[in-house]
């Protein structure tokens, strides 16, 4: 493919009425008012929602905030195999493995942090997990927060969801 | 010399060579489990089957000795089918614990499954025979009997190398299981090697257990600092943390093995490290900057030598230092400070345990090097300590973390007699607590150089990663110190120091880093 050149028109000189601004402001307000009145008359047509009280239904394969699954007895299903951390392109999963008190489990995550600020929501971690221990099916975007530390999700936060 | 053809390639090999080793000569890799170059041949895993013309059945390459005119094929359909079948048989009762198995990533089963297996299991999960998992069998080893493929490498190792024979096979058929006798755990100083030779995750290291996934680790060539044998090791690290040492093959030193004590020496390079220069001001320890501390230290040493005469200054060397560092230190002591008070000792706290295999009584990697470089020891060291204790020393330059075998109290009492104690050390310890100035030094993993082992073999160790914290390569520290004392050195790094050393020191004459190479060179 050859790369073509496209000329982009520069903003033209403003005409005299435009340069007064007043007329244009009134025109703009007209558009806003028009929408407002329209919304008052036909409320069901409003596009915005009261997030997070009201949530949109997400498509089934939407990749949202992560959660860690639990076994029947409530312990994490994750066995700290590091497959997710290995697959993660953003290197945002930090795992520290330990000896589980349950000898049938052997290995479990003492720490399991996901740095949500670095996560790119690619879903590779979910793909990589051999135990179906991590899912991204909560339907939530990462909620905003006021410090970076609060957006490093720990194992307790991830198990809660 | 018999000549044979392997996959159409002709090769000449000495009489008595096996097909497996002959194939290696022409770059053909034959899969194997039970074969280990340092152990006797068992021929029980059947992974190494190959087709040999005129033989009605497939032959095990590890145990079949070549004959003249033999025609071997390793890539035929018949071989592939047999090897896949062997692998499937081994995996019938295998737990496939890979997510929690420390061997994953360097596992013989995983590797060969990807190459020759890739079959779906035809065996029902509930029919698998279960065996004892997570057994602490003593030494540095955890045993998972379920993962064992019964290759008997461990049994042969304990029989032929250590002679202690703790592991045995029990039961028959599917229920065959590797184990110790009840109440008779592994009892030798070389148990860590079992984790290395076990081709699967049946025998894994207790120390490394769950610490890190092996695919995150990087390795570099190093030398064990645990004793004067100087076992060649592969040091594995991630970031600036060491995770394990593995023996590196060197027929002239440690073959394929290393001792359990040496295997854990890496810990000192991670923990309780001196990472920032420290100066003691009116009794309190304070962090200092290199830029101000080095000139200050040099000034103090010079001042003491000028005021009371050079023999009021002393230098204690360390057999933990490389040849290059010892050479610089000796020149600082004798040429620049002009003192006769220079000595080292190989003595350390502990019993100096040794055996007739690898472990040497001298627990330092470079005592031989220090002696060859003419640094006094023994009675000279005792005399120096006596001089210090008698208050005859005004300034002391001390390399290392301890003073010989002295205890913490003895060290503190001794060093309290000297107004200026400058330490070049890697770890917190009795000396760093008492020193007036601490110059933090890079560990063996963070610097390069050479050690001379007990038998006079000069071997190189290489840096794996940059010095942690504000620590510096001791060569850099000593060169800068030397220059501040008027040396005018232009050394940049260990290689240039070694060149100078090889020129002037008779035992090392003619040696270069190239001639030392991977495996070392005898004096
Ligand atoms: S979604 Fe992608 S970036 Fe985020 S944690 Fe998983 S693998 Fe890493
Ligand atoms: S891949 Fe799954 S089991 Fe493995 S560490 Fe990640 S969440 Fe845990
Ligand atoms: S021994 Fe190998 S195949 Fe078996 S569980 Fe361990 S890594 Fe997996
Ligand atoms: S424990 Fe390992 S080395 Fe020993 S027989 Fe089993 S697989 Fe082989
Ligand atoms: S390697 Fe030849 S039979 Fe095991």
PDB file of C-alpha atoms and ligand atoms in Angstrom, chain A residues 68 77-85 93 95 109 112 125 128-134, chain B residues 99, ligand 2:
ATOM      1  CA  UNK A  68     -10.161 -15.299  42.645  1.00  0.00           C
ATOM      2  CA  UNK A  77      -8.633 -22.384  44.479  1.00  0.00           C
ATOM      3  CA  UNK A  78      -5.387 -20.843  43.246  1.00  0.00           C
ATOM      4  CA  UNK A  79      -2.325 -23.056  43.755  1.00  0.00           C
ATOM      5  CA  UNK A  80       0.240 -20.333  43.132  1.00  0.00           C
ATOM      6  CA  UNK A  81       1.562 -21.901  39.947  1.00  0.00           C
ATOM      7  CA  UNK A  82       2.580 -18.510  38.508  1.00  0.00           C
ATOM      8  CA  UNK A  83       1.093 -19.305  35.107  1.00  0.00           C
ATOM      9  CA  UNK A  84      -0.957 -16.106  35.147  1.00  0.00           C
ATOM     10  CA  UNK A  85       2.003 -14.017  36.282  1.00  0.00           C
ATOM     11  CA  UNK A  93       0.609  -9.942  39.116  1.00  0.00           C
ATOM     12  CA  UNK A  95       2.521 -13.934  43.804  1.00  0.00           C
ATOM     13  CA  UNK A 109      -0.692 -18.123  47.460  1.00  0.00           C
ATOM     14  CA  UNK A 112      -1.524 -12.484  45.340  1.00  0.00           C
ATOM     15  CA  UNK A 125      -4.212 -14.528  33.125  1.00  0.00           C
ATOM     16  CA  UNK A 128      -3.350 -19.279  31.426  1.00  0.00           C
ATOM     17  CA  UNK A 129      -4.833 -20.522  34.674  1.00  0.00           C
ATOM     18  CA  UNK A 130      -4.888 -24.322  34.804  1.00  0.00           C
ATOM     19  CA  UNK A 131      -7.256 -24.324  37.784  1.00  0.00           C
ATOM     20  CA  UNK A 132      -9.938 -21.834  36.688  1.00  0.00           C
ATOM     21  CA  UNK A 133      -8.925 -19.934  39.791  1.00  0.00           C
ATOM     22  CA  UNK A 134      -8.960 -16.456  38.305  1.00  0.00           C
TER      23      UNK A 134
ATOM     24  CA  UNK B  99       1.186 -26.368  38.741  1.00  0.00           C
TER      25      UNK B  99
HETATM   26  S1  LIG C   2      -2.693 -19.275  37.011  1.00  0.00           S
HETATM   27 FE1  LIG C   2      -4.439 -19.670  38.401  1.00  0.00          FE
HETATM   28  S2  LIG C   2      -3.703 -21.163  39.894  1.00  0.00           S
HETATM   29 FE2  LIG C   2      -1.904 -20.341  38.845  1.00  0.00          FE
HETATM   30  S3  LIG C   2      -1.234 -18.656  40.164  1.00  0.00           S
HETATM   31 FE3  LIG C   2      -2.577 -17.734  38.622  1.00  0.00          FE
HETATM   32  S4  LIG C   2      -4.621 -17.779  39.551  1.00  0.00           S
HETATM   33 FE4  LIG C   2      -3.335 -19.142  40.765  1.00  0.00          FE
END
